[in-house]
PDB file of C-alpha atoms in Angstrom:
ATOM      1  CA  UNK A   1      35.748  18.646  53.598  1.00  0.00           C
ATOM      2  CA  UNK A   2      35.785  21.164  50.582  1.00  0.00           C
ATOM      3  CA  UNK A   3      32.209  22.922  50.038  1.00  0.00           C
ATOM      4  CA  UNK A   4      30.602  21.103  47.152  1.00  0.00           C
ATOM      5  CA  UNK A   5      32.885  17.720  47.282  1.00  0.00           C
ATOM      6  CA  UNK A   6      29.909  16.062  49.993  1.00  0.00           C
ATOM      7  CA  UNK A   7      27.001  17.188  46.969  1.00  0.00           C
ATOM      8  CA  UNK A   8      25.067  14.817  44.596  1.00  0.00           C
ATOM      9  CA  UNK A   9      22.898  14.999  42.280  1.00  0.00           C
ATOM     10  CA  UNK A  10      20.398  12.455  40.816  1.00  0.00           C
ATOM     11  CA  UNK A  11      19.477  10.752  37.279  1.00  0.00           C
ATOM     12  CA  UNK A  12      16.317   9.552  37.316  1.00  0.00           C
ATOM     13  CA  UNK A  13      14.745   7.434  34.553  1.00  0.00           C
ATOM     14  CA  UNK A  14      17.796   8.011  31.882  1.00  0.00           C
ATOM     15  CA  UNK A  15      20.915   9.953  32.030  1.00  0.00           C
ATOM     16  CA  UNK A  16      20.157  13.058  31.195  1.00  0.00           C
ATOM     17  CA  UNK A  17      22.950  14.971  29.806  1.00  0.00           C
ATOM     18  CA  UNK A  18      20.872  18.446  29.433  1.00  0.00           C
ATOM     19  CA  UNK A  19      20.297  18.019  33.877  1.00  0.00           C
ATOM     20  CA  UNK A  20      24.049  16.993  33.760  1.00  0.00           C
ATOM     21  CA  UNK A  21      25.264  19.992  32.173  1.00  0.00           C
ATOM     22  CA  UNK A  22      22.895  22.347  34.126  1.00  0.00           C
ATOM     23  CA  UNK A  23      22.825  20.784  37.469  1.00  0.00           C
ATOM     24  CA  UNK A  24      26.387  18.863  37.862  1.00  0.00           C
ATOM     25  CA  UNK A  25      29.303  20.865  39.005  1.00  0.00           C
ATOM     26  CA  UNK A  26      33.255  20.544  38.889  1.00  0.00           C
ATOM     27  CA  UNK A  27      33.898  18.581  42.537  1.00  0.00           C
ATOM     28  CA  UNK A  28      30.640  17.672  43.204  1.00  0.00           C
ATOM     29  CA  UNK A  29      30.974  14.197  45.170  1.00  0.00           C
ATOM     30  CA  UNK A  30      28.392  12.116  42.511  1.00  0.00           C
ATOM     31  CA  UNK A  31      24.882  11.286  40.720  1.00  0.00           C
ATOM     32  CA  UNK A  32      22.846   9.173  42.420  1.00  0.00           C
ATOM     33  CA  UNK A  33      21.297   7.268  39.431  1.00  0.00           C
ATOM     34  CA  UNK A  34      17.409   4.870  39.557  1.00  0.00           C
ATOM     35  CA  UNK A  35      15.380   3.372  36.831  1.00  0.00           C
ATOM     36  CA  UNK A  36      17.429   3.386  33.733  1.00  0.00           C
ATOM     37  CA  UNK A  37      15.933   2.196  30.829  1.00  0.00           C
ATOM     38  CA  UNK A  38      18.452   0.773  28.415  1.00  0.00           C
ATOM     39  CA  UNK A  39      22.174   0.070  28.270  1.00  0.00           C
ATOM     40  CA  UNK A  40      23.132   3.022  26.348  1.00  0.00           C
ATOM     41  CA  UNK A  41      21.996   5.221  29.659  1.00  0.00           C
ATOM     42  CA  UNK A  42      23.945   2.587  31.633  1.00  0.00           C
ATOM     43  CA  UNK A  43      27.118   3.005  29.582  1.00  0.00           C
ATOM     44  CA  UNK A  44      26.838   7.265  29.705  1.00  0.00           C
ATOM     45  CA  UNK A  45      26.741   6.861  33.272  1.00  0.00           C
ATOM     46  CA  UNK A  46      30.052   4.825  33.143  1.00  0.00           C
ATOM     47  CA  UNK A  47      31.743   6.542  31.060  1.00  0.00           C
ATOM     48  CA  UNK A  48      30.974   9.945  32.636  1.00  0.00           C
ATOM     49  CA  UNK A  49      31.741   8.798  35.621  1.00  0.00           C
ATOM     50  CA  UNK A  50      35.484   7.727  34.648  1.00  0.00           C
ATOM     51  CA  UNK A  51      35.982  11.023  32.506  1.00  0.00           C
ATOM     52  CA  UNK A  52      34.965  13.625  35.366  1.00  0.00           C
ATOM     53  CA  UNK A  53      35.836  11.090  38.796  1.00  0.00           C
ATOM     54  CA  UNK A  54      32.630  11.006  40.206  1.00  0.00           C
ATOM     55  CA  UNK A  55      31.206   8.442  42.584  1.00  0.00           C
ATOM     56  CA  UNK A  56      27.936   6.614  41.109  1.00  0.00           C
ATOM     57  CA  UNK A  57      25.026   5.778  43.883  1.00  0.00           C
ATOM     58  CA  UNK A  58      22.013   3.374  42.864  1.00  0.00           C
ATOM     59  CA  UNK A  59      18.750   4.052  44.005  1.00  0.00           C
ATOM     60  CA  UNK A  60      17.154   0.383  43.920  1.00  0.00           C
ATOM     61  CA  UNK A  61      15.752   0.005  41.183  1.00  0.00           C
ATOM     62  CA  UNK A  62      18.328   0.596  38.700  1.00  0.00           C
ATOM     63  CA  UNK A  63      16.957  -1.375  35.570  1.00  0.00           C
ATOM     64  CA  UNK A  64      13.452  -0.337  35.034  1.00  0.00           C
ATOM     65  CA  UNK A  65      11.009  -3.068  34.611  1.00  0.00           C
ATOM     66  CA  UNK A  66       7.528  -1.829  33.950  1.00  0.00           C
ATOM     67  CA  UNK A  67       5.660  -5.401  35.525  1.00  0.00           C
ATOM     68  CA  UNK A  68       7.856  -4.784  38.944  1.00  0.00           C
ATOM     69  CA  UNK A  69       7.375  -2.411  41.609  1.00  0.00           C
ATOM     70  CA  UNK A  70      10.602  -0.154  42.418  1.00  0.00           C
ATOM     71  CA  UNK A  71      11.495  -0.879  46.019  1.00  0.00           C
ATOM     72  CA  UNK A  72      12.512  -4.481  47.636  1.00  0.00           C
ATOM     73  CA  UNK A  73       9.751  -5.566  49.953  1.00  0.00           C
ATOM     74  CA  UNK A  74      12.080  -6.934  51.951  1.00  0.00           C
ATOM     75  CA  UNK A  75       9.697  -7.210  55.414  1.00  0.00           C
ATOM     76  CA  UNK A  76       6.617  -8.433  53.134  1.00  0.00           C
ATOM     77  CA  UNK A  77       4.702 -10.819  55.235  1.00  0.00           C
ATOM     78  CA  UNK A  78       4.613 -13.679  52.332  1.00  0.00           C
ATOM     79  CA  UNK A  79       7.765 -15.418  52.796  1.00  0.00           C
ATOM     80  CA  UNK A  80       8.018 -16.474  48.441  1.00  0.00           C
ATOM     81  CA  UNK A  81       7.617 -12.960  48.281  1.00  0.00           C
ATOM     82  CA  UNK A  82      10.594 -11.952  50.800  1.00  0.00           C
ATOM     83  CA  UNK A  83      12.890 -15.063  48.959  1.00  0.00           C
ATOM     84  CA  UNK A  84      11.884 -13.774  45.377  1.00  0.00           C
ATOM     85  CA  UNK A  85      13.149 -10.210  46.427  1.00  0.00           C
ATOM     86  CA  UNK A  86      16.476 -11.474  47.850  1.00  0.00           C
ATOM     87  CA  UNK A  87      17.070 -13.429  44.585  1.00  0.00           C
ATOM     88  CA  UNK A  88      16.168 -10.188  42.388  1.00  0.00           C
ATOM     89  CA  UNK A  89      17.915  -8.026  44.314  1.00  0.00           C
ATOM     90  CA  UNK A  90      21.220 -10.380  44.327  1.00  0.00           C
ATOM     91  CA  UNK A  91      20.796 -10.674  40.604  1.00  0.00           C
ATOM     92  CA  UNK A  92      20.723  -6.392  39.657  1.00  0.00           C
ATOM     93  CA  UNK A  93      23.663  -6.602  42.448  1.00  0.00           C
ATOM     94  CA  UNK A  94      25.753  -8.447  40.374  1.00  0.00           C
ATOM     95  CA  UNK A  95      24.915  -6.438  37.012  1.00  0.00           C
ATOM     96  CA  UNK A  96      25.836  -3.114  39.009  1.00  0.00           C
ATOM     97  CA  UNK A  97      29.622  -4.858  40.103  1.00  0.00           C
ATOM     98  CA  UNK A  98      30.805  -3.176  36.674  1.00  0.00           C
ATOM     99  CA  UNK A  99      29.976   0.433  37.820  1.00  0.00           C
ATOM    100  CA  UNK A 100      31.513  -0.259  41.231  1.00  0.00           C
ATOM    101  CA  UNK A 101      29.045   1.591  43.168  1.00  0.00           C
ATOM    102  CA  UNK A 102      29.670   3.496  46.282  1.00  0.00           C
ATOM    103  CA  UNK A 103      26.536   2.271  47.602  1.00  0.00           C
ATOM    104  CA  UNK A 104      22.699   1.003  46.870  1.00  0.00           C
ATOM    105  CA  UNK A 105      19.599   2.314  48.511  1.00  0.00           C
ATOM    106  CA  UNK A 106      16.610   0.652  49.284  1.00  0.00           C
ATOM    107  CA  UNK A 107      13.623   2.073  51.171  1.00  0.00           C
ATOM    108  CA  UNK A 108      13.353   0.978  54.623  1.00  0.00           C
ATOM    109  CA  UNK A 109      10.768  -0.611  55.774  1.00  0.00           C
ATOM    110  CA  UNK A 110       8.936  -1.944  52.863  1.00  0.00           C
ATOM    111  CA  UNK A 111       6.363  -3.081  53.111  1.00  0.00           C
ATOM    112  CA  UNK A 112       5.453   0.389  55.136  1.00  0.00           C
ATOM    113  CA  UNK A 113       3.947  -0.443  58.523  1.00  0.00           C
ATOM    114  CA  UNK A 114       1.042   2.146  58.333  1.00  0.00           C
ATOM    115  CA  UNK A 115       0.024   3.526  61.901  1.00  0.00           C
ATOM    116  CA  UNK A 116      -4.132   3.675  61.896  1.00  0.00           C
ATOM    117  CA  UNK A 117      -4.133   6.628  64.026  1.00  0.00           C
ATOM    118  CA  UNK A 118      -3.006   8.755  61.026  1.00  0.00           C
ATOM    119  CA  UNK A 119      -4.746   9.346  57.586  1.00  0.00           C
ATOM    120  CA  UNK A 120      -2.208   8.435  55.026  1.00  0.00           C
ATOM    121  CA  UNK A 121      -4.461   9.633  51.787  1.00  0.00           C
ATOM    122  CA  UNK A 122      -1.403  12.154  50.984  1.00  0.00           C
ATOM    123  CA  UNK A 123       0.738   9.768  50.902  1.00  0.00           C
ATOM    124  CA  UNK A 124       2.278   8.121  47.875  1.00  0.00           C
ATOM    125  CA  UNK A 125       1.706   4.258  47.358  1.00  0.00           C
ATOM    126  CA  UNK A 126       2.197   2.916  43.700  1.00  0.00           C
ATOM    127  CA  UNK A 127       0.571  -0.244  44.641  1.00  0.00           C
ATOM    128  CA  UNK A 128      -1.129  -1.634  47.329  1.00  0.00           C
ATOM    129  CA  UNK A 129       1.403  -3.864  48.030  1.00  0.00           C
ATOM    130  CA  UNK A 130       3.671  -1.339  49.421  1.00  0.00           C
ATOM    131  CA  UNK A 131       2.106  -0.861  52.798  1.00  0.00           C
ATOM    132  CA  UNK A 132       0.599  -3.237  55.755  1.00  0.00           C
ATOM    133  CA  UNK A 133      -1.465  -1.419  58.690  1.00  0.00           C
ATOM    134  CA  UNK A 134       0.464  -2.248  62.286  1.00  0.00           C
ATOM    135  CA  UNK A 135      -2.824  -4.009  63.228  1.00  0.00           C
ATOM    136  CA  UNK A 136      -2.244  -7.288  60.964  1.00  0.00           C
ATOM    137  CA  UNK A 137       1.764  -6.853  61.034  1.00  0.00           C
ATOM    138  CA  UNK A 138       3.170  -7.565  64.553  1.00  0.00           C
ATOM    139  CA  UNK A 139       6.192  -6.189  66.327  1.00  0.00           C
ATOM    140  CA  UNK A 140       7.896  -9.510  66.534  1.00  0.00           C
ATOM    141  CA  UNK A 141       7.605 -10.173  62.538  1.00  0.00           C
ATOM    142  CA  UNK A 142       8.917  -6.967  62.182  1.00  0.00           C
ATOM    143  CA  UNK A 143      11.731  -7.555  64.227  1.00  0.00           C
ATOM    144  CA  UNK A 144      12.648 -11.390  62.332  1.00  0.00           C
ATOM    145  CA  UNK A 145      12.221 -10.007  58.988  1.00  0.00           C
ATOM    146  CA  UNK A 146      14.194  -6.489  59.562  1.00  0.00           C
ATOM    147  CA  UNK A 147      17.178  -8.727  61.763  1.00  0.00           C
ATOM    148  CA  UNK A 148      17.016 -11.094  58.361  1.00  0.00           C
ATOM    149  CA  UNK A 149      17.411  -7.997  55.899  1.00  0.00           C
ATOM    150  CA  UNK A 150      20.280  -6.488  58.105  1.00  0.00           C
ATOM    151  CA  UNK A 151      22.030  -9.485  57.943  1.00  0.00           C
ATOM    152  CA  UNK A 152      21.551 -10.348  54.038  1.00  0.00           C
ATOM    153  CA  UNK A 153      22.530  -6.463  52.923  1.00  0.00           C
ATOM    154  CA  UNK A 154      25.585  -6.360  55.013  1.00  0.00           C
ATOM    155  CA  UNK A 155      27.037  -9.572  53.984  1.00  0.00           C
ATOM    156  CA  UNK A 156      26.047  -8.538  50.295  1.00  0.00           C
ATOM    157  CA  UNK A 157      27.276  -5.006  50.676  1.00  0.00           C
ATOM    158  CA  UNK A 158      30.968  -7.231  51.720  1.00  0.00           C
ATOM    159  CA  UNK A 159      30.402  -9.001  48.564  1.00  0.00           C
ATOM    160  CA  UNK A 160      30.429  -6.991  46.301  1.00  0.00           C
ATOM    161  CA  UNK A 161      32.210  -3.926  48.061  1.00  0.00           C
ATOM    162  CA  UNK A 162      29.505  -1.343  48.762  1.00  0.00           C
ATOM    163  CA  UNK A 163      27.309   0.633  51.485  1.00  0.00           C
ATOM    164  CA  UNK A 164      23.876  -0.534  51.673  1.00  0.00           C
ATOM    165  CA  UNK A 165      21.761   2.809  52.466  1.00  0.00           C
ATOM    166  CA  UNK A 166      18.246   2.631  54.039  1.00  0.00           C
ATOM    167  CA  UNK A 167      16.014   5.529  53.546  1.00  0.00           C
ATOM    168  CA  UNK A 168      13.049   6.069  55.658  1.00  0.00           C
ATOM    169  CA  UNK A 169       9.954   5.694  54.119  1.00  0.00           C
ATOM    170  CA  UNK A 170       6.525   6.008  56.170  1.00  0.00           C
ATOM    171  CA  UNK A 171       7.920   5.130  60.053  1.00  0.00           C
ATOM    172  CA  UNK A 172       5.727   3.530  62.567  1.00  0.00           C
ATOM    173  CA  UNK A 173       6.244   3.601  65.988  1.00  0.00           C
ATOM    174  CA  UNK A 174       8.287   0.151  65.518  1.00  0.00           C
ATOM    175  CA  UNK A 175      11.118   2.398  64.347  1.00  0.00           C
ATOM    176  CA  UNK A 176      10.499   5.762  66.524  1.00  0.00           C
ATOM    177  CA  UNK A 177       9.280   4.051  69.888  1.00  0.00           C
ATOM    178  CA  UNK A 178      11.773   1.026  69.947  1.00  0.00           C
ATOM    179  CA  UNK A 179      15.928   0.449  70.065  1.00  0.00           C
ATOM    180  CA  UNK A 180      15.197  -1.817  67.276  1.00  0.00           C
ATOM    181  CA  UNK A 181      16.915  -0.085  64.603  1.00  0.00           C
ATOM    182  CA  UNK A 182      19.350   1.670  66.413  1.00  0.00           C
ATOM    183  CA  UNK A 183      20.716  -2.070  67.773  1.00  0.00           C
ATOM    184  CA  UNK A 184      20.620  -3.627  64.470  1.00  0.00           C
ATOM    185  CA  UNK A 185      22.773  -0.419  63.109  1.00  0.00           C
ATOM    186  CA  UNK A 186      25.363  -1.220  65.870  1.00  0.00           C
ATOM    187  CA  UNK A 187      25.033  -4.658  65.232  1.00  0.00           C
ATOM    188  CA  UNK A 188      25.874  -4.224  61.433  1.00  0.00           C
ATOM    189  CA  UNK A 189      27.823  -1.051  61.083  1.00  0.00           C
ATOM    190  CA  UNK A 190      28.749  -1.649  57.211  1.00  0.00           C
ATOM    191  CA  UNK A 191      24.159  -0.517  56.705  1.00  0.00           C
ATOM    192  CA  UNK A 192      24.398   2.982  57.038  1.00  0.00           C
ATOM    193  CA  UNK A 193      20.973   5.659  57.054  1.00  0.00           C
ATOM    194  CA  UNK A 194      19.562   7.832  53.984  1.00  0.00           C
ATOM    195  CA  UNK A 195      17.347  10.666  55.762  1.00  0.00           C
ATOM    196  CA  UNK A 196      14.913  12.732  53.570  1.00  0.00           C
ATOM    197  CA  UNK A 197      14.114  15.736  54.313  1.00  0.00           C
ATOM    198  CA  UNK A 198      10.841  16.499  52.323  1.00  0.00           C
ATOM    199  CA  UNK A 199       9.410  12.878  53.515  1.00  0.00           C
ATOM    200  CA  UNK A 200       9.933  13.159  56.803  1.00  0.00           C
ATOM    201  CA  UNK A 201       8.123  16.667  56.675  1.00  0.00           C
ATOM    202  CA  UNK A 202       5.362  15.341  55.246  1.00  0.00           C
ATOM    203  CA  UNK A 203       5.176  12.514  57.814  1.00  0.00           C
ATOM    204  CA  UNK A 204       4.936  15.191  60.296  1.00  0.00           C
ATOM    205  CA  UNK A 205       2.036  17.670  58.426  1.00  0.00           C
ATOM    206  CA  UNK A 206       0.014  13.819  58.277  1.00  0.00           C
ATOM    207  CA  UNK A 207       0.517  11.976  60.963  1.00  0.00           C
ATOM    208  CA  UNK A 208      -0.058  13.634  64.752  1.00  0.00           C
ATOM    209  CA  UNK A 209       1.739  10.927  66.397  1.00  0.00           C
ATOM    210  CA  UNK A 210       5.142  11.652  64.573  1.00  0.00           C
ATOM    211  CA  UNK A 211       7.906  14.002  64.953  1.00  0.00           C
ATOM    212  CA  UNK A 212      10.411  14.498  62.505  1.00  0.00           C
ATOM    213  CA  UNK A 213      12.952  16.628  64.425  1.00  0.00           C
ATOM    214  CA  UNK A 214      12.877  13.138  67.135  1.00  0.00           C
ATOM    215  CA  UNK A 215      13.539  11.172  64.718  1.00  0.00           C
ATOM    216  CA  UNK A 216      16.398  12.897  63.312  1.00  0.00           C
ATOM    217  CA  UNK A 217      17.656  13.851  66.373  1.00  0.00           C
ATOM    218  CA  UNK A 218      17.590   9.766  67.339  1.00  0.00           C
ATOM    219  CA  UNK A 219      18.783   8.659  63.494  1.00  0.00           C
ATOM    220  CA  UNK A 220      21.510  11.559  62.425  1.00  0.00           C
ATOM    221  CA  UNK A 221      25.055   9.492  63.701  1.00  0.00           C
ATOM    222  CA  UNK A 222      23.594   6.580  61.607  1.00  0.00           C
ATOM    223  CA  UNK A 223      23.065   8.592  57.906  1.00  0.00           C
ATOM    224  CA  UNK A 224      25.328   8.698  55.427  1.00  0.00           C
ATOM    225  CA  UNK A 225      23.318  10.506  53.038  1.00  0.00           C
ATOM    226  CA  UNK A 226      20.770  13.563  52.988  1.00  0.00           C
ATOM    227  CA  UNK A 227      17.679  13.086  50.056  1.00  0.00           C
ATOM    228  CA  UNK A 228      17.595  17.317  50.208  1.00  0.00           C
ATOM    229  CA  UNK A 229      14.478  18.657  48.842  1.00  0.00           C
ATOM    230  CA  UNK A 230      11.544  20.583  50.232  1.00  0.00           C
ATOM    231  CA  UNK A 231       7.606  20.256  50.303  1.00  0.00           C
ATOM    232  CA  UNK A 232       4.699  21.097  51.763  1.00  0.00           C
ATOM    233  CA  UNK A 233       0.851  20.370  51.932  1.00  0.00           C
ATOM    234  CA  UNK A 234      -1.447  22.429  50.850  1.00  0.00           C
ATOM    235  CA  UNK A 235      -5.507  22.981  49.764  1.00  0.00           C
ATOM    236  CA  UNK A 236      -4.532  22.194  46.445  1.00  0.00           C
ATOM    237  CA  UNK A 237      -2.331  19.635  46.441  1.00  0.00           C
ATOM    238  CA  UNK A 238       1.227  18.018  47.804  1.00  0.00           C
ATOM    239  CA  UNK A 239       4.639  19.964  46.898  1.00  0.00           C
ATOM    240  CA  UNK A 240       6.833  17.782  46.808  1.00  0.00           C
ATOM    241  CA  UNK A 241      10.978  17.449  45.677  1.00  0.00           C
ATOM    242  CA  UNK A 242      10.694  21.238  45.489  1.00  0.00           C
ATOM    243  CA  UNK A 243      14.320  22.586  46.027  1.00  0.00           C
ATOM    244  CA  UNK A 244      15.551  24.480  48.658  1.00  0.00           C
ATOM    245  CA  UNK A 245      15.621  28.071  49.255  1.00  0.00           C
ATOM    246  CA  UNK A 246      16.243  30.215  52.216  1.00  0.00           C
ATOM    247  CA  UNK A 247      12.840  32.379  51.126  1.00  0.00           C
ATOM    248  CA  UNK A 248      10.969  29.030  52.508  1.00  0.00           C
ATOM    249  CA  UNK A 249       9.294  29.678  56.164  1.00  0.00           C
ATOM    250  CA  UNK A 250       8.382  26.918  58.100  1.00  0.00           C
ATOM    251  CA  UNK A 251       5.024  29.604  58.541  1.00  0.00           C
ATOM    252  CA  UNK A 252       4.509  29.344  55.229  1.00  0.00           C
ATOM    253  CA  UNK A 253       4.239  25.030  54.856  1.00  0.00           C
ATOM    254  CA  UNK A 254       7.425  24.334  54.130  1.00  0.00           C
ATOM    255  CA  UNK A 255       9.608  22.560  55.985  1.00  0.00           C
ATOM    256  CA  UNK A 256      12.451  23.771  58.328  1.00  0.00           C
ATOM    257  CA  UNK A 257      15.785  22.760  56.336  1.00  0.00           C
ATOM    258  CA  UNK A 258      18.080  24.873  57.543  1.00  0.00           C
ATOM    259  CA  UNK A 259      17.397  23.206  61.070  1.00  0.00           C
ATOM    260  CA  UNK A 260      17.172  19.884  59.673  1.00  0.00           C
ATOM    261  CA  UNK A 261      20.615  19.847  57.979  1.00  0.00           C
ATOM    262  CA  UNK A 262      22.459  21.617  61.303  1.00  0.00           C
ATOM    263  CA  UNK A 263      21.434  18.705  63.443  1.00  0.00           C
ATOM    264  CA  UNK A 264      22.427  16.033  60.741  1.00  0.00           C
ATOM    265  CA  UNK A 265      26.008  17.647  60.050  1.00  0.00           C
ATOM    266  CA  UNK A 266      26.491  18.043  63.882  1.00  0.00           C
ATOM    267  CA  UNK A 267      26.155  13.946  63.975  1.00  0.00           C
ATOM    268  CA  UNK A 268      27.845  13.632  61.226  1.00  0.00           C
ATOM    269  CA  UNK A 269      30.224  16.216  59.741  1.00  0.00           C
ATOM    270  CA  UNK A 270      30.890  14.357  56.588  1.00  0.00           C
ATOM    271  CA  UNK A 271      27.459  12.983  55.485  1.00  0.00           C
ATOM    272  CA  UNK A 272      26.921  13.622  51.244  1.00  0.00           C
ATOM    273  CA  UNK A 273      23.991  15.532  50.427  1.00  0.00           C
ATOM    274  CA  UNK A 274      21.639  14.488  47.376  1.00  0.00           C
ATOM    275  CA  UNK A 275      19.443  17.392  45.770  1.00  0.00           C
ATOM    276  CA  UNK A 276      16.483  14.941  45.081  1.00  0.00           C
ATOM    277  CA  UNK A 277      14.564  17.756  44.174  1.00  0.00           C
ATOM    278  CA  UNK A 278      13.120  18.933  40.509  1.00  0.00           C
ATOM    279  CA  UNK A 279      15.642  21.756  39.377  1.00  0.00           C
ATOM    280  CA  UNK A 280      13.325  22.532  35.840  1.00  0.00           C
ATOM    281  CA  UNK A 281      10.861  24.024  38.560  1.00  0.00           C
ATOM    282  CA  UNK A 282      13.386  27.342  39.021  1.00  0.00           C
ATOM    283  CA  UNK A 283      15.484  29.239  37.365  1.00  0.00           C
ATOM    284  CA  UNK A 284      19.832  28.628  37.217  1.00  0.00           C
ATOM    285  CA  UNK A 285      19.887  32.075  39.140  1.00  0.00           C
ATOM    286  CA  UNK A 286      17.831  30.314  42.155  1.00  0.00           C
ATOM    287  CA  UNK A 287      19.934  26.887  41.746  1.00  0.00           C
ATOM    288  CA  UNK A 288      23.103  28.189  42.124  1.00  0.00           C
ATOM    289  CA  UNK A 289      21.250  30.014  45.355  1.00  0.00           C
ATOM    290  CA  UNK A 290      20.138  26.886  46.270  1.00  0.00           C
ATOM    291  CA  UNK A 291      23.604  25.234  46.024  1.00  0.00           C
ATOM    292  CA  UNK A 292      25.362  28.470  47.925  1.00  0.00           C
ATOM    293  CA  UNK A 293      22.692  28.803  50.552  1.00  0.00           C
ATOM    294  CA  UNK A 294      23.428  24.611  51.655  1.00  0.00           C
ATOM    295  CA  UNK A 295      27.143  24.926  50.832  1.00  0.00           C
ATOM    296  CA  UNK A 296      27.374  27.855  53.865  1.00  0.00           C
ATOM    297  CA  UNK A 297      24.984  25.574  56.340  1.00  0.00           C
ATOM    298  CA  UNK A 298      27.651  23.262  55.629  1.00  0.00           C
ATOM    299  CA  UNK A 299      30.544  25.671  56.342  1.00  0.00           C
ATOM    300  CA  UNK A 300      32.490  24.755  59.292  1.00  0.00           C
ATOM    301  CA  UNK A 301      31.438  21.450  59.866  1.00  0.00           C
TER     302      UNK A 301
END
């Protein structure tokens, strides 16, 4: 694969042309795009697309609606709520057939099955609808609502011709202790993996029971996409969707990318790599560093 043609970058909110023109370079692979606001956003990411023959991904949601959360809860206990997801989710489906997306993300699981060993304060919820704890959500519902999902994506992502992409949000021991996941992956090989980097670090700095390098390690054959972006915890606060740089020690907080990436590429030599990370926080001497130091992990594989 030619160095650069397996990078993405992301549109968050709007298409940005100012983070298009800084960030996007000649071969990159695509923009990942989530949240747009109006259809004049929608139509610069069409026609951008078609002048410079780029791929377009969708980060679920793509139409922002203020009164709905982001993310499918798919594996939400209330059953209206699981049918009224499938219904919404078919519905922005079938606006996106026009941009022909390579694929659609959606985080995975959501709900998040919260493990009460661990203190999950530093972790992000926008409502409190996003998470169950494992003591009122069961293995066995788990396993009938995830099977259900797995079916439903993959028959939509025939449909309408793209990869459905799960990215791991908070991970229980449902997903790291069990062959659940890996068996429905087999089962339904069209549902491929999204692994991010700077989440599952921060899984790791919060919750004891929880190792990131396992998981990808157990998870890398299965993703088809990298979220690339660092972070770390500290006194003051959470870093988080800081970009990468070879100056960042795991000693220091920060998590250990250079690893990370070298067992994912090993899996799978030809996974695309998203820089999910905020560029405006460095300058375009350390983004092109950025971009150089991941484009020579990459070499040779």
């Amino acid at each position: 694969m030619k160095l650069c043609s397996r990078f993405l970058i992301g549109q968050y909110g709007r298409f940005d042309y100012g983070k298009f023109e800084r960030d996007f370079r000649s071969g990159f692979y695509g923009i990942e795009a989530s949240q747009f606001s109006n259809q004049a956003d929608y139509e610069a990411l069409a026609k951008e697309s078609a002048r410079h023959g780029f791929q377009v991904g969708i980060h679920y949601r793509f139409r922002h609606q203020p009164s709905k959360l982001r993310d499918a809860l798919f594996l939400a206990r209330d059953q209206e709520i699981r049918e009224q997801e499938f219904i919404e989710v078919d519905e922005e489906l079938q606006l996106l057939s026009g941009l022909k997306p390579n694929y659609v993300l959606f985080h995975y699981p959501k709900p998040v099955i919260l493990d009460e060993r661990a203190d999950w304060n530093q972790w992000h919820f926008a409502d409190r609808s996003e998470y169950e704890f494992e003591s009122v959500y069961d293995f066995e519902s788990f396993q009938r609502h995830s099977e259900a999902m797995f079916e439903w994506l993959s028959n939509k992502g025939e449909q309408y011709a793209f990869t459905p992409l799960l990215e791991f949000d908070a991970l229980n021991r449902y997903v790291y202790d069990t062959d659940l996941l890996e068996k429905l992956l087999e089962a339904y090989p069209r549902i491929k993996l999204c692994l991010d980097t700077g989440r599952l670090h921060l899984q790791e700095r919060i919750d004891p029971h929880f190792n990131a390098i396992e998981v990808i390690l157990k998870y890398a054959g299965y993703a088809a996409l990298v979220h690339l972006a660092n972070s770390r915890i500290r006194e003051s606060g959470v870093d988080r969707h800081v970009p990468v740089l070879p100056e960042q020690r795991p000693q220091d907080g920060w998590a250990p990318i250079e690893q990370y990436l070298r067992i994912i590429l090993k899996a799978n030599p030809d996974v695309k790599i998203l820089f999910e990370h905020r560029s405006d926080l460095i300058s375009d001497e350390q983004l092109d560093r950025c971009y150089a130091w991941v484009e020579n992990i990459c070499e040779g594989y």
